[in-house]
Structures are given as structure tokens and as C-alpha cells.
PDB file of C-alpha atoms in Angstrom:
ATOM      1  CA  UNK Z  27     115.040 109.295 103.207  1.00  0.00           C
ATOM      2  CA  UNK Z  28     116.328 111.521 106.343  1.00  0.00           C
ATOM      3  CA  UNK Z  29     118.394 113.719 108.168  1.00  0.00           C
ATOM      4  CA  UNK Z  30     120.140 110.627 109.944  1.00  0.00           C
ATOM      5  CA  UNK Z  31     119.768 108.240 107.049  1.00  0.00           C
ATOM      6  CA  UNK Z  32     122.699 110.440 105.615  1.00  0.00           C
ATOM      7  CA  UNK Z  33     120.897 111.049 102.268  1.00  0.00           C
ATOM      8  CA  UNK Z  34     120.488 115.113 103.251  1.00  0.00           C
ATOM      9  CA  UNK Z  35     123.798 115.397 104.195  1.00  0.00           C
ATOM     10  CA  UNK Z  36     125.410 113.577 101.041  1.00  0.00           C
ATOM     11  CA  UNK Z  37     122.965 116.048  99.417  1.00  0.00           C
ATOM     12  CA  UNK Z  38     124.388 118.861 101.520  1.00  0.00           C
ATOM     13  CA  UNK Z  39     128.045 117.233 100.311  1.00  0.00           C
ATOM     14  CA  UNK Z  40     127.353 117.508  96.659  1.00  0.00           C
ATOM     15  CA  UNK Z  41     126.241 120.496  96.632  1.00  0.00           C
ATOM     16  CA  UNK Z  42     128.655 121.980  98.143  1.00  0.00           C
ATOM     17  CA  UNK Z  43     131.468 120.565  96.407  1.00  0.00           C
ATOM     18  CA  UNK Z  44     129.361 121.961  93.403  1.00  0.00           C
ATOM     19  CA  UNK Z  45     129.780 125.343  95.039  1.00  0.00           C
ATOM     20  CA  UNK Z  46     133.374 125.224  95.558  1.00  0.00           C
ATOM     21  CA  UNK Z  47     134.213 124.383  92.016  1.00  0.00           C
ATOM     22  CA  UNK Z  48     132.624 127.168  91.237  1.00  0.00           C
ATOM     23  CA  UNK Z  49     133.027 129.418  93.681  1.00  0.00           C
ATOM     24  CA  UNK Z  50     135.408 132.175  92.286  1.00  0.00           C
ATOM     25  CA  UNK Z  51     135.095 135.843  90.115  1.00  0.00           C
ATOM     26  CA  UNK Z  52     134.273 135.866  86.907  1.00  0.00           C
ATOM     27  CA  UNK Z  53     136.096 138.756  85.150  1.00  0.00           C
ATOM     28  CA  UNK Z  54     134.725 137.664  81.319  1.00  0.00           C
ATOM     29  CA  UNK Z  55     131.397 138.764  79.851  1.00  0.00           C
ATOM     30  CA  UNK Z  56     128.823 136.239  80.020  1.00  0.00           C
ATOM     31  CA  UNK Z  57     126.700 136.984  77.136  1.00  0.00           C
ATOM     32  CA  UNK Z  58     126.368 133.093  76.096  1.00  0.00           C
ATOM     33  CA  UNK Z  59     123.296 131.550  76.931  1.00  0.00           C
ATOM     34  CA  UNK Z  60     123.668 129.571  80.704  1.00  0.00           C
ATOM     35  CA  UNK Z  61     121.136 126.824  80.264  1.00  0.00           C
ATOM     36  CA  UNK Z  62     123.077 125.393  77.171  1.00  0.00           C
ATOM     37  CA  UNK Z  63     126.337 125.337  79.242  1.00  0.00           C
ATOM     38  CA  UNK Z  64     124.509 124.188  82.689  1.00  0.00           C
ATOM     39  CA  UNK Z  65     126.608 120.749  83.446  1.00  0.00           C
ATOM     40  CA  UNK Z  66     124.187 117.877  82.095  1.00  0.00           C
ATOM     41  CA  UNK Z  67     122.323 119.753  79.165  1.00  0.00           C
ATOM     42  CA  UNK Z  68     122.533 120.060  75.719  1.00  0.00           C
ATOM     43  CA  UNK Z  69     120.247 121.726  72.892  1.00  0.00           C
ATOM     44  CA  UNK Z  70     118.787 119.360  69.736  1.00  0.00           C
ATOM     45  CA  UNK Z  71     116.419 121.167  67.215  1.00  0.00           C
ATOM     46  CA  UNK Z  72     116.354 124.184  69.552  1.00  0.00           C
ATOM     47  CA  UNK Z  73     114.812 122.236  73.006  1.00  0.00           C
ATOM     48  CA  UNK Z  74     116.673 121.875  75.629  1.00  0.00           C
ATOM     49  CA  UNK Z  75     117.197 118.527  77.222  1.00  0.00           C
ATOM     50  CA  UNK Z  76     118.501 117.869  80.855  1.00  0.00           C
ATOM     51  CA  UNK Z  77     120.379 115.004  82.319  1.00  0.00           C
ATOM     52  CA  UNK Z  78     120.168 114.827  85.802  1.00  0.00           C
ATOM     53  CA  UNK Z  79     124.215 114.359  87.025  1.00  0.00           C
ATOM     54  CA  UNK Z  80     124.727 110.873  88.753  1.00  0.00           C
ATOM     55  CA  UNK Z  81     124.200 111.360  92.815  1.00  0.00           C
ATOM     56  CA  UNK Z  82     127.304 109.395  92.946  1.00  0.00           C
ATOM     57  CA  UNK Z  83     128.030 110.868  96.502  1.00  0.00           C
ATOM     58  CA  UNK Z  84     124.917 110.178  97.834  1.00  0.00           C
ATOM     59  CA  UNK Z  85     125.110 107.018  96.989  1.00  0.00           C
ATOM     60  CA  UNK Z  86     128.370 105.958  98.528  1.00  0.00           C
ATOM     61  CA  UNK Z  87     127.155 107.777 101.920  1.00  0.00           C
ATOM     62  CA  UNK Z  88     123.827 105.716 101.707  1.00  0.00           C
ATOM     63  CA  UNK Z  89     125.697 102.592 100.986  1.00  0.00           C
ATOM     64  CA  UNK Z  90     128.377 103.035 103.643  1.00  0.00           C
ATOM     65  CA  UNK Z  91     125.932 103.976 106.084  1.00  0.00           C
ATOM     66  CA  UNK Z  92     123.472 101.167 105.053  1.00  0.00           C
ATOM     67  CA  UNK Z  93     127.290  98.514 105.451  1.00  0.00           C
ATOM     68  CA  UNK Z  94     127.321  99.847 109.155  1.00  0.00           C
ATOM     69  CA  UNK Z  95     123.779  99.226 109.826  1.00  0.00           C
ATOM     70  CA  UNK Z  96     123.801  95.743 108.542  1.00  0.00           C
ATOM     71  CA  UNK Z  97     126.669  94.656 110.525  1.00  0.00           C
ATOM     72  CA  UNK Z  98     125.157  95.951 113.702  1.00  0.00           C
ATOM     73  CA  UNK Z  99     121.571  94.059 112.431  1.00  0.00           C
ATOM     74  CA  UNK Z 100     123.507  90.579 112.711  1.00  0.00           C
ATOM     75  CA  UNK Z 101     124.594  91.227 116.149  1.00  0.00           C
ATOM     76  CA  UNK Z 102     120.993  92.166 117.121  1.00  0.00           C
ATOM     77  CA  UNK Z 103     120.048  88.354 115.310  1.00  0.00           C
ATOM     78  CA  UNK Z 104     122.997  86.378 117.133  1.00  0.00           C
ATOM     79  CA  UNK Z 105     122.055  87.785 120.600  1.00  0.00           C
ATOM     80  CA  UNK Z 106     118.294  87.515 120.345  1.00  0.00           C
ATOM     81  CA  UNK Z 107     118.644  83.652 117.898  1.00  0.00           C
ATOM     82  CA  UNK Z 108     121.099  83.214 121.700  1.00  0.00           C
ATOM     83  CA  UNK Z 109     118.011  83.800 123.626  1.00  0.00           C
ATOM     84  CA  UNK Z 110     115.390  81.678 121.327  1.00  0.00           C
ATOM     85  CA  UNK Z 111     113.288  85.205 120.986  1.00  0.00           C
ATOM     86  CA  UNK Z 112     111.144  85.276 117.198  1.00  0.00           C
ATOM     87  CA  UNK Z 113     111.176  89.056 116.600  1.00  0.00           C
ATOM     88  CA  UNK Z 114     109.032  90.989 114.345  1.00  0.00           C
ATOM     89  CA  UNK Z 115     109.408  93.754 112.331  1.00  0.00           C
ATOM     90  CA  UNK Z 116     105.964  95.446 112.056  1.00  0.00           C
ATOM     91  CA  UNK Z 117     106.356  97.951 108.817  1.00  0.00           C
ATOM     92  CA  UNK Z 118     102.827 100.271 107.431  1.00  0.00           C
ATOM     93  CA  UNK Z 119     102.086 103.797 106.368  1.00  0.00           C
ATOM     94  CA  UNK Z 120     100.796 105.447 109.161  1.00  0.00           C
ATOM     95  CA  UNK Z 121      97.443 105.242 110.361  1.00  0.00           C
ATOM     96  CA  UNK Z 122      97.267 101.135 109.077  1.00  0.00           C
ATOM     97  CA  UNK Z 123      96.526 100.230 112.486  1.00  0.00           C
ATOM     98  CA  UNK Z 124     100.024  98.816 113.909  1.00  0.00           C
ATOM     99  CA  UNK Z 125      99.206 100.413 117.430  1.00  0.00           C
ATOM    100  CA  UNK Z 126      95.721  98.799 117.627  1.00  0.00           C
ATOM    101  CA  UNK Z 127      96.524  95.283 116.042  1.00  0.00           C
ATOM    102  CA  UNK Z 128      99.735  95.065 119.104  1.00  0.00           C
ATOM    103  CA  UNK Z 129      97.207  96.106 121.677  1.00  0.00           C
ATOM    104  CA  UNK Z 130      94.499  93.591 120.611  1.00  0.00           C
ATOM    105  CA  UNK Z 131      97.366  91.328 120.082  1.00  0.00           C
ATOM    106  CA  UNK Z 132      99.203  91.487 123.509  1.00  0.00           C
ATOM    107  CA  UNK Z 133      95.557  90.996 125.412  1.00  0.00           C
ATOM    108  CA  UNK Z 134      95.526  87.553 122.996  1.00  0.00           C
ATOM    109  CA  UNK Z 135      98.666  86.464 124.156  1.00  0.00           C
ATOM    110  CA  UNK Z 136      98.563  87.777 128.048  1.00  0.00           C
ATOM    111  CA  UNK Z 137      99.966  85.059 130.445  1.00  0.00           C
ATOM    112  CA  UNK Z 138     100.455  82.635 127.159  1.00  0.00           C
ATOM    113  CA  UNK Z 139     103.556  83.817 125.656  1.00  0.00           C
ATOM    114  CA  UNK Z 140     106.024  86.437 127.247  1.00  0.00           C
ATOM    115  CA  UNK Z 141     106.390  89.635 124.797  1.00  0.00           C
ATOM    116  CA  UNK Z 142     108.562  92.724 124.229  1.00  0.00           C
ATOM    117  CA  UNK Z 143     107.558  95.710 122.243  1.00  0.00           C
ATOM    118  CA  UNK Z 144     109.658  98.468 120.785  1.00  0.00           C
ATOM    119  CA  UNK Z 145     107.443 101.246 119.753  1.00  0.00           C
ATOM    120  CA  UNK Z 146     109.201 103.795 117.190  1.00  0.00           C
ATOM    121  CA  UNK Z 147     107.930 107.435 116.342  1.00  0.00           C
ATOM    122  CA  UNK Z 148     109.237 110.971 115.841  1.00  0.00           C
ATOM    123  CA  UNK Z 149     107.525 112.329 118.317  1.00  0.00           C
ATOM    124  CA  UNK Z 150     106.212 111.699 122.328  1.00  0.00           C
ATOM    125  CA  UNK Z 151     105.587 108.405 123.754  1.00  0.00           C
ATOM    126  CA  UNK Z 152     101.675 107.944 123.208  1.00  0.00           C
ATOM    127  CA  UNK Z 153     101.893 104.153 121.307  1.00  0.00           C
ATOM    128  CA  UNK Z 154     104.054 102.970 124.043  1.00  0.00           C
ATOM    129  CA  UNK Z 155     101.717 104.383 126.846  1.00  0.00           C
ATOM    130  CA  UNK Z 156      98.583 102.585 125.033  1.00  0.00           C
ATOM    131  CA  UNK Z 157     100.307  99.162 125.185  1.00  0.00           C
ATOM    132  CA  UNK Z 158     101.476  99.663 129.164  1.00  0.00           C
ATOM    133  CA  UNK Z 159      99.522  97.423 130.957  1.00  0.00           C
ATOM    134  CA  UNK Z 160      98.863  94.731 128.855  1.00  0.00           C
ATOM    135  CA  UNK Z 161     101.664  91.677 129.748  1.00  0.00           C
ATOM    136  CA  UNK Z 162     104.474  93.015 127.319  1.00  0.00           C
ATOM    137  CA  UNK Z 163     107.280  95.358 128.361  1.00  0.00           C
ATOM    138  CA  UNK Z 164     107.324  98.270 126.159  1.00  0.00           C
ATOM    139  CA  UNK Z 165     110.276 100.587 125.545  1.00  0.00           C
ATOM    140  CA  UNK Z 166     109.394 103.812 122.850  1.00  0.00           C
ATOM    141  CA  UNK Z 167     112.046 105.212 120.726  1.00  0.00           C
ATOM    142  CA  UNK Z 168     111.892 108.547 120.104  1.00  0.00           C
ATOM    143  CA  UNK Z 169     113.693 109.331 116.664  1.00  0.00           C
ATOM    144  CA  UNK Z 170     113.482 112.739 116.677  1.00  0.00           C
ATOM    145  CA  UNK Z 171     114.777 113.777 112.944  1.00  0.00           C
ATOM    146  CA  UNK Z 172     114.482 109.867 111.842  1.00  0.00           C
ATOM    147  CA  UNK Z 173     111.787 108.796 109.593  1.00  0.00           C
ATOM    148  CA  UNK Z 174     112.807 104.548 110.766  1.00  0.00           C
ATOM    149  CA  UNK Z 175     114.487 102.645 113.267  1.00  0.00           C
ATOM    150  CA  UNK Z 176     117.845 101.497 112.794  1.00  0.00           C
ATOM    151  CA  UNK Z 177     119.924  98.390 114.001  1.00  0.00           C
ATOM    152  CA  UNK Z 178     121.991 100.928 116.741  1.00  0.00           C
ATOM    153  CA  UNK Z 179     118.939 102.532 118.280  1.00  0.00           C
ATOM    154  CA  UNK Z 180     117.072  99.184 118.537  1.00  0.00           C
ATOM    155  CA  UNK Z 181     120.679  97.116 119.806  1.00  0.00           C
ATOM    156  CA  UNK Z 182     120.181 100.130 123.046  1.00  0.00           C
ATOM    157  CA  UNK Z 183     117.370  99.359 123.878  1.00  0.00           C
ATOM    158  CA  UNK Z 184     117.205  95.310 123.775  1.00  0.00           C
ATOM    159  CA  UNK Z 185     118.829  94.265 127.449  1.00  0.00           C
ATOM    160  CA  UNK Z 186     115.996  96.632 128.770  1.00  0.00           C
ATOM    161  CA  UNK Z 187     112.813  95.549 127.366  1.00  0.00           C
ATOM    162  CA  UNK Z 188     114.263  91.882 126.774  1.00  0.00           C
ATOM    163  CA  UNK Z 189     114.652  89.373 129.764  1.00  0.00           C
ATOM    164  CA  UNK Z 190     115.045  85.589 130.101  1.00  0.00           C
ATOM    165  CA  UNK Z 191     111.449  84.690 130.006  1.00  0.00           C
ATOM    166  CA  UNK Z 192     111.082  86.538 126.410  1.00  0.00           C
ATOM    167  CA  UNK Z 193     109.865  84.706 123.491  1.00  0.00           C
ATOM    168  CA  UNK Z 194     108.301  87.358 121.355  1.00  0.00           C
ATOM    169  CA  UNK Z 195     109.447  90.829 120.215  1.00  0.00           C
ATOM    170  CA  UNK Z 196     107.645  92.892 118.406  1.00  0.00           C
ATOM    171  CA  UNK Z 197     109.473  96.314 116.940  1.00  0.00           C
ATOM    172  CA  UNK Z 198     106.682  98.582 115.381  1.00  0.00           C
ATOM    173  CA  UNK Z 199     108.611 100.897 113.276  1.00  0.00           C
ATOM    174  CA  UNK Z 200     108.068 104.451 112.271  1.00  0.00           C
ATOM    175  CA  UNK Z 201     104.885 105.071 110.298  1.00  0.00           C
ATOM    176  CA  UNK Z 202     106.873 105.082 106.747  1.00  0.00           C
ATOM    177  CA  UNK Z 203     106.898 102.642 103.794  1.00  0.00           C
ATOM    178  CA  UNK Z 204     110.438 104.179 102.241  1.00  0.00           C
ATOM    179  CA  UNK Z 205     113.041 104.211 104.890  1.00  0.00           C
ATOM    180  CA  UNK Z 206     111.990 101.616 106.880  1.00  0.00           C
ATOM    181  CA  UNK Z 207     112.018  99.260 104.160  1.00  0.00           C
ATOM    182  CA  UNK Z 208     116.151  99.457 103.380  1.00  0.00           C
ATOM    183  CA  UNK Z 209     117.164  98.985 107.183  1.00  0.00           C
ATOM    184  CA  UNK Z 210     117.808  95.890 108.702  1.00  0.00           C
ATOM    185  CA  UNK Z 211     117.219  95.469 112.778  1.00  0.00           C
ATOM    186  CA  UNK Z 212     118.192  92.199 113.461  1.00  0.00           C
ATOM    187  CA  UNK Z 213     114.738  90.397 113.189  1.00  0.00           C
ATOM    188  CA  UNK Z 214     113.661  87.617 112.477  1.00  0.00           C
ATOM    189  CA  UNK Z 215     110.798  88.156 110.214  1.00  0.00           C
ATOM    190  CA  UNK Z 216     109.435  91.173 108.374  1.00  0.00           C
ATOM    191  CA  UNK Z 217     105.653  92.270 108.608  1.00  0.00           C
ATOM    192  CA  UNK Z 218     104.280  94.714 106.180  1.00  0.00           C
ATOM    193  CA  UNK Z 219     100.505  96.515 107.223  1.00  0.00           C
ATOM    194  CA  UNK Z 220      97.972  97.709 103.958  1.00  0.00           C
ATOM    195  CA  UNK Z 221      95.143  98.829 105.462  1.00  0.00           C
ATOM    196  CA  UNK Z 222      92.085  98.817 102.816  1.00  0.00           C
ATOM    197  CA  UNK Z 223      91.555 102.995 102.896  1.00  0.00           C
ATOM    198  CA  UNK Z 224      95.148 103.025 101.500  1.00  0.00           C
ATOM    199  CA  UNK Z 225      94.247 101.229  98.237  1.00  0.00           C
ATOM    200  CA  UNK Z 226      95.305  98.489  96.307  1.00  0.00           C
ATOM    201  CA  UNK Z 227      97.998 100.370  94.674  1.00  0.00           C
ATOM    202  CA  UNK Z 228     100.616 100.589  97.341  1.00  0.00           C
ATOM    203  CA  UNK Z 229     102.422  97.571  96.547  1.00  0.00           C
ATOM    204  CA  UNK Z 230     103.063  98.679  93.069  1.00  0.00           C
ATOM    205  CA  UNK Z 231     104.087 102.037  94.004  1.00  0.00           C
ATOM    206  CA  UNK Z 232     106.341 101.439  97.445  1.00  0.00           C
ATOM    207  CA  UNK Z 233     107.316  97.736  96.098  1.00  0.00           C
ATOM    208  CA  UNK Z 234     110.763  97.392  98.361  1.00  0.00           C
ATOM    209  CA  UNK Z 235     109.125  97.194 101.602  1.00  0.00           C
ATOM    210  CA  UNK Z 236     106.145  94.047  99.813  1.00  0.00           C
ATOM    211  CA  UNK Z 237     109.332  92.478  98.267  1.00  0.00           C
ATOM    212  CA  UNK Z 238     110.935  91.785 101.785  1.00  0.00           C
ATOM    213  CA  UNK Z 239     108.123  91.287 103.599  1.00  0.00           C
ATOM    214  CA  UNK Z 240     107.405  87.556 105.155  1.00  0.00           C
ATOM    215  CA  UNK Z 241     103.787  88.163 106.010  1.00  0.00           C
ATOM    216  CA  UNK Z 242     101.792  90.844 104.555  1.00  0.00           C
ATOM    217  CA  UNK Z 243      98.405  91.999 106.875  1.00  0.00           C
ATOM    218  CA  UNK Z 244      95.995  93.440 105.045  1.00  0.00           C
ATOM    219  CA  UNK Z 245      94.184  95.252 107.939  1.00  0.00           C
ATOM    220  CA  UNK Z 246      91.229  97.292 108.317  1.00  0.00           C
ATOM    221  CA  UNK Z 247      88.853  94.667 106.557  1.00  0.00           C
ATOM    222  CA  UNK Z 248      85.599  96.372 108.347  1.00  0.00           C
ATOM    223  CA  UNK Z 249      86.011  99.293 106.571  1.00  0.00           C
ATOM    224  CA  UNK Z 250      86.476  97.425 102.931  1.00  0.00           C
ATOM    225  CA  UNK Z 251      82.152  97.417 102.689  1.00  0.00           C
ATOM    226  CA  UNK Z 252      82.375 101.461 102.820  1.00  0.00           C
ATOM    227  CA  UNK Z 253      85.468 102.004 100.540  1.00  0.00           C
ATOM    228  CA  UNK Z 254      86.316 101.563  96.797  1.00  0.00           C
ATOM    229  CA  UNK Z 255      88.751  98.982  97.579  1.00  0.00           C
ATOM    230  CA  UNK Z 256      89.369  96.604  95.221  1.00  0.00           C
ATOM    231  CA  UNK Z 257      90.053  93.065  97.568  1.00  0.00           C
ATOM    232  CA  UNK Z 258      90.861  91.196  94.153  1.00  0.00           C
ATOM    233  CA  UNK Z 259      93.499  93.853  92.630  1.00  0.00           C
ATOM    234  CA  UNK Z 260      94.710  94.627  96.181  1.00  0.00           C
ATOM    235  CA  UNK Z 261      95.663  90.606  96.334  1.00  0.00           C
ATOM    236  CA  UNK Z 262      96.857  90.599  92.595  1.00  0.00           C
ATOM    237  CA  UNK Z 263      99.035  93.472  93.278  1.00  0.00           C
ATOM    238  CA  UNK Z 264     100.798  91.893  96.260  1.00  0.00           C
ATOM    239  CA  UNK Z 265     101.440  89.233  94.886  1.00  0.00           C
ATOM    240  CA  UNK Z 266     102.690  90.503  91.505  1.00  0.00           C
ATOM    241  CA  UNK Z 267     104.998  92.397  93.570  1.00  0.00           C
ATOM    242  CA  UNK Z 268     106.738  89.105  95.994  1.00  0.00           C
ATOM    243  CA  UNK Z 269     104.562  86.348  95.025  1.00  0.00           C
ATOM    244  CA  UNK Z 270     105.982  84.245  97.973  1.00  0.00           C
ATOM    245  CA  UNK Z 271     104.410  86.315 100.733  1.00  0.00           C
ATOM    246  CA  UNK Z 272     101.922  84.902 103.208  1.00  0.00           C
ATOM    247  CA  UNK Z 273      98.431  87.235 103.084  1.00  0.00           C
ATOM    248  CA  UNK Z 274      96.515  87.329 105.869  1.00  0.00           C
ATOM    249  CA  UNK Z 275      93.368  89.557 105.888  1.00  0.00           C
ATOM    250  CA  UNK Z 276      91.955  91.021 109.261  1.00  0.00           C
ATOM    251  CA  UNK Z 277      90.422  93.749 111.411  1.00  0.00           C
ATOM    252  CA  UNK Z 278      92.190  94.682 114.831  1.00  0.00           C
ATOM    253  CA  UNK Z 279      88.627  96.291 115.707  1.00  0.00           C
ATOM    254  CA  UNK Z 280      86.235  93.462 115.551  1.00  0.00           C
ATOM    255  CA  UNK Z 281      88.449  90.772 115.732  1.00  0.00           C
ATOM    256  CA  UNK Z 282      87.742  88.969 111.906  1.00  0.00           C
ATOM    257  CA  UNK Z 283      90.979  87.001 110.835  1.00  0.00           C
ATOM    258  CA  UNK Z 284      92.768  87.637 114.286  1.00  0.00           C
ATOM    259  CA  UNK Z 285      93.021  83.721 114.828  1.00  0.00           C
ATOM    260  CA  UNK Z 286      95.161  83.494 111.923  1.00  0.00           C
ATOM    261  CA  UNK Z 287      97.341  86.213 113.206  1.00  0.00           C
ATOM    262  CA  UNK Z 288      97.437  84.890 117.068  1.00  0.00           C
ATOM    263  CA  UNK Z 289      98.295  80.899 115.193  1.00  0.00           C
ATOM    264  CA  UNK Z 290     101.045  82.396 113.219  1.00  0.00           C
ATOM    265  CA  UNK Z 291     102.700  83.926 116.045  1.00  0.00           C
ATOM    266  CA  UNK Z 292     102.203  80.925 118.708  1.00  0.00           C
ATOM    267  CA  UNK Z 293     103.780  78.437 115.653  1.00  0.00           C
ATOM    268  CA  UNK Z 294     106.201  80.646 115.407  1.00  0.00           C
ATOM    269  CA  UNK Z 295     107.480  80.637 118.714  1.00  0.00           C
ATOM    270  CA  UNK Z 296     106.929  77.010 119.333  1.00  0.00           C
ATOM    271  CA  UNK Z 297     109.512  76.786 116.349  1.00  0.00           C
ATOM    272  CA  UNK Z 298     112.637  78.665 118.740  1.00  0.00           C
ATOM    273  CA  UNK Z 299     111.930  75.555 121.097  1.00  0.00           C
TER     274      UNK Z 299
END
């Protein structure tokens, strides 16, 4: 996780308190060996085995922070379930093609249905400046030391990229398949990017993010001819891994499977009435 996640400064908490209780003069000899007294180790048939101590700090930070977010993440859902808005929670590795599939999508839905984005990154504004322009209003989030969005940051933001014409939000989240994953925003549905260079692995190895995930898009499909991407074990995996997910498969770039997407989204708002 992050700086603001709270996991570096439980960190920073533990060890510290591991410094205090330890912090003071040692007037005996130390001629005893310190790995065999070093807290979570003992020796069997002369090797040396070691027990990681329980983060039990870290956890309660994580958990109390994660309690806070939550609570904020259902007022996000009352307000925008008030104003009959289907919002979207767009969640990839970077580089899976997020930016491109929103701008390809918001040129789909132009003068159809009336869209918000909120872009997340670390860094500068550049997504939000390559959706300006087409229908949607677009607010960035800069998160600075975050690697995700949280409920706060995106509850700031909503009465100034959301007015009463909205039906569609879409939040693209920080390029991360860790963070992201354990933080509600308020949305209505959860979207989860694989884009074929990344493998067909991912799901096994970042599950949480597959597990919650509504829809997954497998993206990039153009590229699939020049890659060793497995479609079959891609599928199997994802579906091993939350075997209720919807799959679509598509490419942003030449447009193959973007009906599906475009359908899905235009039911989906038809359903808020």
C-alpha cells in the first residue's frame, strides 16, 4: 500500500515502539549469540528459523482507516443512487488502456448519454486533458503520495463534475491492481482492465481486485496475434478466480468488441430510469 493508505506509518509505529522498548544502555557483556535471542527465532538441529512477529499494528491502522473510508463510500452511493447516476469504477495496471477505452468511449456516447469522468494519477493532469473536449466533464485528481483514490477525495470532487443532467460517471483510478482494489468510492459497479501484454496470470496473482470486479475487460485484443497470450488460460484464470464475472473482450484502438461495451453501459443506465 501507501503513504496515505496508513500502512507506512503503522510501519513507522511499530517500529518505533520496537525502538523504545529497547532503547536504553546495556551495561552487561553480550557474548551470547543475537540471532538466537532476536524476538521471533529459535534454533532446531543448529538452523535457525524465523517467525515473522504479527503486524498487529498495522493492521488495526489499515482496518480503522479502511472503517472511515467505507462510511464515507455509502454517502458517495446515497447522493449519486439520489441523482439516478450508474457510476463506474474503472480499475487496471497501468498502461491497460483505461485512458484510450474512456476517450473512444465518450465519442460513442457524445450527445446520447450525459457523462462525468474522474481521472486519478500521481502525477500532472495529462488523462484528464486527453478526454476535454469530448461531451463529458472531467475533473483529475492529483494524489500526490497515493497509489488509489479514496471515498474523501472522490466525495470533493462530485458537486463539480456532477450536474442534474448526469447519468454516467466514470472514476478511472490510479494505475494499480493492490490498493485500489480494498477501497470503496461509492460506485455502483466495479470494472477491472487485463490487457493481453500483461498475461494470463494476473488474476491468479492480484486475485482481490478479479474477485470484486462486476465486469472484467480484457483489452488490447489487437495485440493478442503478436503476443504469447494464452486467450484460453487468460479466461480460465478469471474465472477460477470470481467465476460470476461478466468477460468482455475488446480493443479501444480498432474498435472490435466496443458494441458490447457501449450496450452494457446504455442498459445500464436505462436501468436508473
Amino acid at each position: 500500500m501507501c503513504e496515505t493508505c496508513g500502512c507506512s506509518d503503522a510501519l513507522n509505529h511499530t517500529h518505533h515502539d520496537h525502538d523504545h522498548d529497547h532503547d536504553h544502555d546495556h551495561d552487561h557483556d553480550h557474548d551470547h549469540d543475537h540471532e538466537d535471542h532476536f524476538h521471533g527465532t529459535h534454533t532446531h538441529d543448529g538452523h535457525t528459523h524465523f517467525h515473522p512477529p504479527t503486524p498487529t499494528r498495522s493492521v488495526r491502522v489499515e482496518n480503522d482507516i479502511l472503517a472511515v473510508n467505507h462510511a464515507v463510500a455509502e454517502t458517495n452511493r446515497r447522493w449519486l443512487e439520489r441523482y439516478r447516476i450508474h457510476a463506474i469504477n474503472l480499475i487496471s495496471s497501468p498502461g491497460s488502456g483505461k485512458t484510450l477505452l474512456l476517450e473512444k468511449t465518450l465519442k460513442r456516447l457524445q450527445n446520447r448519454i450525459p457523462t462525468a469522468v474522474i481521472v486519478g494519477d500521481l502525477q500532472t493532469d495529462l488523462d484528464a486533458q486527453r478526454l476535454q473536449g469530448l461531451g463529458a466533464r472531467v475533473k483529475q485528481i492529483e494524489t500526490v503520495n497515493a497509489c488509489h483514490l479514496d471515498a474523501e477525495r472522490v466525495s470533493q470532487v462530485l458537486p463539480g463534475v456532477i450536474d442534474e443532467t448526469t447519468r454516467l460517471l466514470f472514476i478511472e483510478n490510479v494505475g494499480n491492481l493492490v490498493c485500489p482494489a480494498a477501497f470503496d468510492l461509492g460506485e455502483t459497479e466495479r470494472v477491472v482492465l487485463l490487457s493481453t501484454p500483461e498475461g494470463e496470470d494476473k488474476p491468479l496473482k492480484y486475485p482481490v481486485p478479479f474477485i470484486k470486479a462486476s465486469m472484467v475487460l480484457v483489452t488490447k485484443t489487437d495485440l493478442a496475434p503478436h503476443l504469447t497470450w494464452k486467450r484460453d488460460a487468460c479466461l480460465d484464470a478469471l474465472k477460477r478466480v470470481n467465476p460470476s464475472t461478466t468477460i468482455l473482450e475488446l480493443s479501444a484502438l480498432t474498435g472490435e468488441g466496443m458494441d458490447a461495451w457501449i450496450h452494457h453501459l446504455e442498459q445500464a443506465v436505462r436501468l436508473k430510469g
